[in-house]
mmCIF file of C-alpha atoms in Angstrom:
data_model
loop_
_atom_site.group_PDB
_atom_site.id
_atom_site.type_symbol
_atom_site.label_atom_id
_atom_site.label_comp_id
_atom_site.label_asym_id
_atom_site.label_seq_id
_atom_site.Cartn_x
_atom_site.Cartn_y
_atom_site.Cartn_z
ATOM 1 C CA LYS J 11 37.108 32.783 22.383
ATOM 2 C CA ALA J 12 39.268 32.801 25.728
ATOM 3 C CA GLY J 13 38.264 32.976 28.880
ATOM 4 C CA VAL J 14 39.032 34.898 32.537
ATOM 5 C CA THR J 15 42.356 33.360 33.391
ATOM 6 C CA GLN J 16 44.316 33.796 36.470
ATOM 7 C CA THR J 17 47.806 33.421 37.208
ATOM 8 C CA PRO J 18 48.908 31.344 38.754
ATOM 9 C CA ARG J 19 47.080 28.480 40.201
ATOM 10 C CA TYR J 20 47.984 27.216 43.960
ATOM 11 C CA LEU J 21 50.627 29.642 45.290
ATOM 12 C CA ILE J 22 51.867 28.698 49.310
ATOM 13 C CA LYS J 23 53.485 31.901 51.244
ATOM 14 C CA THR J 24 54.506 31.979 54.615
ATOM 15 C CA ARG J 25 52.761 34.739 57.098
ATOM 16 C CA GLY J 26 53.960 37.913 55.802
ATOM 17 C CA GLN J 27 54.872 37.869 53.359
ATOM 18 C CA GLN J 28 53.030 39.785 50.183
ATOM 19 C CA VAL J 29 51.782 38.066 46.671
ATOM 20 C CA THR J 30 50.269 39.246 43.695
ATOM 21 C CA LEU J 31 47.670 37.264 42.055
ATOM 22 C CA SER J 32 47.168 38.177 38.381
ATOM 23 C CA CYS J 33 43.827 37.901 35.591
ATOM 24 C CA SER J 34 43.249 38.672 32.152
ATOM 25 C CA PRO J 35 39.875 39.516 31.337
ATOM 26 C CA ILE J 36 37.854 38.142 28.696
ATOM 27 C CA SER J 37 38.537 39.733 25.366
ATOM 28 C CA GLY J 38 36.975 43.415 24.903
ATOM 29 C CA HIS J 39 35.683 43.397 28.821
ATOM 30 C CA ARG J 40 36.515 46.328 30.165
ATOM 31 C CA SER J 41 35.849 45.428 34.365
ATOM 32 C CA VAL J 42 37.112 43.310 36.559
ATOM 33 C CA SER J 43 35.905 41.827 40.039
ATOM 34 C CA TRP J 44 37.427 40.286 42.763
ATOM 35 C CA TYR J 45 35.954 38.185 45.145
ATOM 36 C CA GLN J 46 37.960 35.879 48.342
ATOM 37 C CA GLN J 47 36.151 32.776 49.152
ATOM 38 C CA THR J 48 36.791 30.825 52.404
ATOM 39 C CA PRO J 49 34.692 27.796 53.568
ATOM 40 C CA GLY J 50 33.673 30.362 56.901
ATOM 41 C CA GLN J 51 33.049 33.506 55.050
ATOM 42 C CA GLY J 52 31.636 32.049 51.555
ATOM 43 C CA LEU J 53 32.334 34.454 48.857
ATOM 44 C CA GLN J 54 33.167 37.978 49.131
ATOM 45 C CA PHE J 55 33.730 40.996 46.818
ATOM 46 C CA LEU J 56 37.225 42.593 47.434
ATOM 47 C CA PHE J 57 36.640 45.371 44.389
ATOM 48 C CA GLU J 58 35.958 46.024 40.926
ATOM 49 C CA TYR J 59 38.296 47.982 38.600
ATOM 50 C CA PHE J 60 37.490 49.906 35.624
ATOM 51 C CA SER J 61 39.157 51.502 32.660
ATOM 52 C CA GLU J 62 42.210 51.290 35.402
ATOM 53 C CA THR J 63 39.868 52.958 38.300
ATOM 54 C CA GLN J 64 38.839 50.848 40.825
ATOM 55 C CA ARG J 65 35.091 51.888 41.710
ATOM 56 C CA ASN J 66 33.703 49.821 44.503
ATOM 57 C CA LYS J 67 35.488 48.095 47.181
ATOM 58 C CA GLY J 68 34.774 45.729 49.285
ATOM 59 C CA ASN J 69 34.999 45.659 53.446
ATOM 60 C CA PHE J 70 38.590 44.312 53.021
ATOM 61 C CA PRO J 71 41.886 45.601 55.124
ATOM 62 C CA GLY J 72 44.399 48.933 52.983
ATOM 63 C CA ARG J 73 46.651 45.204 52.610
ATOM 64 C CA PHE J 74 44.375 44.106 50.004
ATOM 65 C CA SER J 75 44.910 46.796 47.360
ATOM 66 C CA GLY J 76 45.185 46.134 42.637
ATOM 67 C CA ARG J 77 44.961 47.764 39.729
ATOM 68 C CA GLN J 78 44.082 47.217 36.399
ATOM 69 C CA PHE J 79 46.010 47.772 33.596
ATOM 70 C CA SER J 80 45.551 49.850 30.013
ATOM 71 C CA ASN J 81 44.904 46.283 28.011
ATOM 72 C CA SER J 82 42.371 45.421 31.426
ATOM 73 C CA ARG J 83 45.106 43.059 33.274
ATOM 74 C CA SER J 84 44.171 43.182 36.960
ATOM 75 C CA GLU J 85 46.334 42.664 39.394
ATOM 76 C CA MET J 86 45.669 42.557 43.339
ATOM 77 C CA ASN J 87 47.758 42.458 46.336
ATOM 78 C CA VAL J 88 48.258 41.439 49.711
ATOM 79 C CA SER J 89 50.900 42.037 52.069
ATOM 80 C CA THR J 90 52.190 40.698 55.378
ATOM 81 C CA LEU J 91 49.725 38.274 55.188
ATOM 82 C CA GLU J 92 47.617 36.735 57.726
ATOM 83 C CA LEU J 93 46.752 33.042 58.425
ATOM 84 C CA GLY J 94 43.320 33.763 57.771
ATOM 85 C CA ASP J 95 43.608 35.120 54.165
ATOM 86 C CA SER J 96 44.337 31.063 52.737
ATOM 87 C CA ALA J 97 41.195 31.470 50.528
ATOM 88 C CA LEU J 98 40.174 30.772 46.397
ATOM 89 C CA TYR J 99 40.359 34.889 44.669
ATOM 90 C CA LEU J 100 38.264 34.723 41.725
ATOM 91 C CA CYS J 101 37.916 37.223 39.139
ATOM 92 C CA ALA J 102 35.424 37.974 37.173
ATOM 93 C CA SER J 103 35.070 40.196 33.175
ATOM 94 C CA ARG J 104 32.472 41.326 32.369
ATOM 95 C CA ILE J 105 31.547 43.523 28.955
ATOM 96 C CA GLY J 106 30.630 46.572 31.024
ATOM 97 C CA ASP J 107 28.037 48.073 32.982
ATOM 98 C CA TYR J 108 24.629 45.574 33.407
ATOM 99 C CA ASN J 109 26.163 43.237 32.345
ATOM 100 C CA GLU J 110 27.620 39.536 34.019
ATOM 101 C CA GLN J 111 29.717 38.093 34.846
ATOM 102 C CA PHE J 112 31.941 35.255 33.719
ATOM 103 C CA PHE J 113 34.254 33.685 36.193
ATOM 104 C CA GLY J 114 38.906 32.142 36.323
ATOM 105 C CA PRO J 115 39.406 29.660 37.086
ATOM 106 C CA GLY J 116 40.728 31.367 41.081
ATOM 107 C CA THR J 117 44.451 31.070 42.809
ATOM 108 C CA ARG J 118 44.204 29.338 45.561
ATOM 109 C CA LEU J 119 46.606 30.844 48.121
ATOM 110 C CA THR J 120 47.891 28.740 51.014
ATOM 111 C CA VAL J 121 49.806 31.188 54.243
ATOM 112 C CA LEU J 122 51.548 28.903 56.275
ATOM 113 C CA GLU V 2 23.245 45.738 54.493
ATOM 114 C CA LEU V 3 22.275 43.601 51.656
ATOM 115 C CA LYS V 4 21.134 39.985 52.676
ATOM 116 C CA VAL V 5 21.389 37.115 50.129
ATOM 117 C CA GLU V 6 19.458 33.880 51.796
ATOM 118 C CA GLN V 7 19.904 30.044 50.287
ATOM 119 C CA ASN V 8 17.628 27.299 51.709
ATOM 120 C CA PRO V 9 19.094 24.684 52.584
ATOM 121 C CA LEU V 10 22.668 25.154 52.692
ATOM 122 C CA PHE V 11 22.718 21.538 53.032
ATOM 123 C CA LEU V 12 20.195 18.543 50.215
ATOM 124 C CA SER V 13 21.025 15.170 49.935
ATOM 125 C CA MET V 14 18.140 14.171 47.251
ATOM 126 C CA GLN V 15 17.191 10.803 45.868
ATOM 127 C CA GLU V 16 17.901 10.289 41.614
ATOM 128 C CA GLY V 17 14.413 10.681 39.837
ATOM 129 C CA LYS V 18 12.782 13.323 42.638
ATOM 130 C CA ASN V 19 12.347 16.839 42.756
ATOM 131 C CA TYR V 20 13.781 19.759 44.668
ATOM 132 C CA THR V 21 13.830 23.599 44.870
ATOM 133 C CA ILE V 22 16.181 25.749 46.551
ATOM 134 C CA TYR V 23 15.390 28.903 47.815
ATOM 135 C CA CYS V 24 17.100 32.688 47.663
ATOM 136 C CA ASN V 25 16.246 35.406 49.234
ATOM 137 C CA TYR V 26 17.236 39.471 49.679
ATOM 138 C CA SER V 27 16.633 41.496 51.473
ATOM 139 C CA THR V 28 16.678 44.821 49.293
ATOM 140 C CA THR V 29 15.566 45.328 45.772
ATOM 141 C CA SER V 30 17.464 44.392 42.926
ATOM 142 C CA ASP V 31 16.144 42.879 39.396
ATOM 143 C CA ARG V 32 19.647 41.755 38.859
ATOM 144 C CA LEU V 33 19.468 37.610 39.715
ATOM 145 C CA TYR V 34 22.355 34.992 39.013
ATOM 146 C CA TRP V 35 22.409 31.556 39.768
ATOM 147 C CA TYR V 36 26.101 29.933 39.453
ATOM 148 C CA ARG V 37 26.926 26.492 39.483
ATOM 149 C CA GLN V 38 30.512 25.148 41.645
ATOM 150 C CA ASP V 39 32.020 22.159 41.359
ATOM 151 C CA PRO V 40 34.915 20.753 44.019
ATOM 152 C CA GLY V 41 37.357 22.506 43.385
ATOM 153 C CA LYS V 42 36.427 24.468 40.707
ATOM 154 C CA SER V 43 35.332 27.561 39.557
ATOM 155 C CA LEU V 44 31.514 29.267 39.058
ATOM 156 C CA GLU V 45 29.978 28.446 36.342
ATOM 157 C CA SER V 46 27.124 30.396 35.343
ATOM 158 C CA LEU V 47 23.116 28.746 35.112
ATOM 159 C CA PHE V 48 20.707 31.503 34.653
ATOM 160 C CA VAL V 49 20.394 35.785 33.939
ATOM 161 C CA LEU V 50 17.426 36.821 35.388
ATOM 162 C CA LEU V 51 17.274 40.192 34.624
ATOM 163 C CA SER V 52 13.095 40.815 35.154
ATOM 164 C CA ASN V 53 10.361 40.414 37.494
ATOM 165 C CA GLY V 54 8.790 36.770 36.742
ATOM 166 C CA ALA V 55 11.854 36.501 34.186
ATOM 167 C CA VAL V 56 12.051 32.380 34.185
ATOM 168 C CA LYS V 57 15.194 30.507 32.572
ATOM 169 C CA GLN V 58 15.321 26.525 31.717
ATOM 170 C CA GLU V 59 18.010 24.509 30.828
ATOM 171 C CA GLY V 60 17.884 21.099 31.452
ATOM 172 C CA ARG V 61 16.697 19.293 34.134
ATOM 173 C CA LEU V 62 17.328 22.803 36.408
ATOM 174 C CA MET V 63 14.666 25.281 36.567
ATOM 175 C CA ALA V 64 15.066 28.855 37.578
ATOM 176 C CA SER V 65 12.769 31.881 37.783
ATOM 177 C CA LEU V 66 12.780 35.827 39.883
ATOM 178 C CA ASP V 67 9.902 37.250 41.748
ATOM 179 C CA THR V 68 11.264 40.970 42.147
ATOM 180 C CA LYS V 69 8.311 42.196 44.534
ATOM 181 C CA ALA V 70 9.089 39.101 46.721
ATOM 182 C CA ARG V 71 12.372 39.124 46.962
ATOM 183 C CA LEU V 72 13.595 35.705 46.118
ATOM 184 C CA SER V 73 14.592 33.713 44.151
ATOM 185 C CA THR V 74 14.170 29.713 42.981
ATOM 186 C CA LEU V 75 15.820 27.341 41.296
ATOM 187 C CA HIS V 76 13.811 23.818 40.125
ATOM 188 C CA ILE V 77 15.619 20.919 39.892
ATOM 189 C CA THR V 78 12.841 17.793 38.258
ATOM 190 C CA ALA V 79 14.588 14.441 38.239
ATOM 191 C CA ALA V 80 18.118 14.751 40.337
ATOM 192 C CA VAL V 81 21.140 12.835 37.898
ATOM 193 C CA HIS V 82 23.980 11.749 39.496
ATOM 194 C CA ASP V 83 25.245 15.156 37.062
ATOM 195 C CA LEU V 84 23.462 18.022 39.193
ATOM 196 C CA SER V 85 25.593 16.834 42.427
ATOM 197 C CA ALA V 86 27.813 20.217 42.888
ATOM 198 C CA THR V 87 27.450 23.553 45.370
ATOM 199 C CA TYR V 88 24.706 26.312 43.894
ATOM 200 C CA PHE V 89 24.823 29.956 44.772
ATOM 201 C CA CYS V 90 22.640 32.777 43.463
ATOM 202 C CA ALA V 91 23.816 35.938 43.461
ATOM 203 C CA VAL V 92 21.997 39.658 44.381
ATOM 204 C CA ASP V 93 23.781 42.399 41.498
ATOM 205 C CA ILE V 94 21.996 45.214 43.820
ATOM 206 C CA SER V 95 24.087 48.516 41.949
ATOM 207 C CA GLY V 96 24.573 47.508 37.706
ATOM 208 C CA SER V 97 27.481 49.603 37.472
ATOM 209 C CA GLN V 98 29.490 48.629 41.272
ATOM 210 C CA GLY V 99 30.603 44.831 40.029
ATOM 211 C CA ASN V 100 29.503 43.971 43.109
ATOM 212 C CA LEU V 101 27.292 40.950 43.555
ATOM 213 C CA ILE V 102 26.089 39.559 46.712
ATOM 214 C CA PHE V 103 26.602 36.089 47.274
ATOM 215 C CA GLY V 104 24.312 33.697 48.844
ATOM 216 C CA LYS V 105 26.034 31.012 50.923
ATOM 217 C CA GLY V 106 25.709 27.978 47.958
ATOM 218 C CA THR V 107 23.889 25.316 48.965
ATOM 219 C CA LYS V 108 25.477 21.815 48.628
ATOM 220 C CA LEU V 109 23.585 19.316 46.171
ATOM 221 C CA SER V 110 24.087 15.859 46.538
ATOM 222 C CA VAL V 111 22.518 13.413 44.021
ATOM 223 C CA LYS V 112 22.454 10.068 45.716
ATOM 224 C CA PRO V 113 21.524 6.737 43.219
#
């Protein structure tokens, strides 16, 4: 069974630009969560989508947004990039509520 | 606000020795996960602990959960170099919100 996939794996952007990251969950998984990992703040929850609906959102500014498609694939978008947005962005999928989350390989975003 | 505290944050061990990593959390939860992360890699699921008194073992690692004390432990037996990695505990306070709260991680270095 294929795991969670994320594209691209690496991105370099400059301040002020915007970026879109993609996540394909494990087949049959309907819930996708996004996390940001930085050396200073650790792993922080961004948002969770289930059946194309955002059910939960972490404490991040509105520049961070996401969506989920009918095939459960998810994208997250960061607009007006700041240097502090440099991080590893991880997505995780699970089959449904109260189930384990499985993480993808991550997208490493560098903002110059 | 839920807090998840791991200690120690850094652990340097000799091969063959035993040690325990502690994970304390500040609110009621009966879902706790342990993950391993190698440098530059994603999170690999190690253990899923879903009830008070749960104990899981895999190789040289054993995890336990005491929901009344709000404490989970990850015990390492006879450490080997291959166990060198960062270990995270994560608490799921809702089950339905897709929001894991992570500890800051314990960076384990096992030296010959």
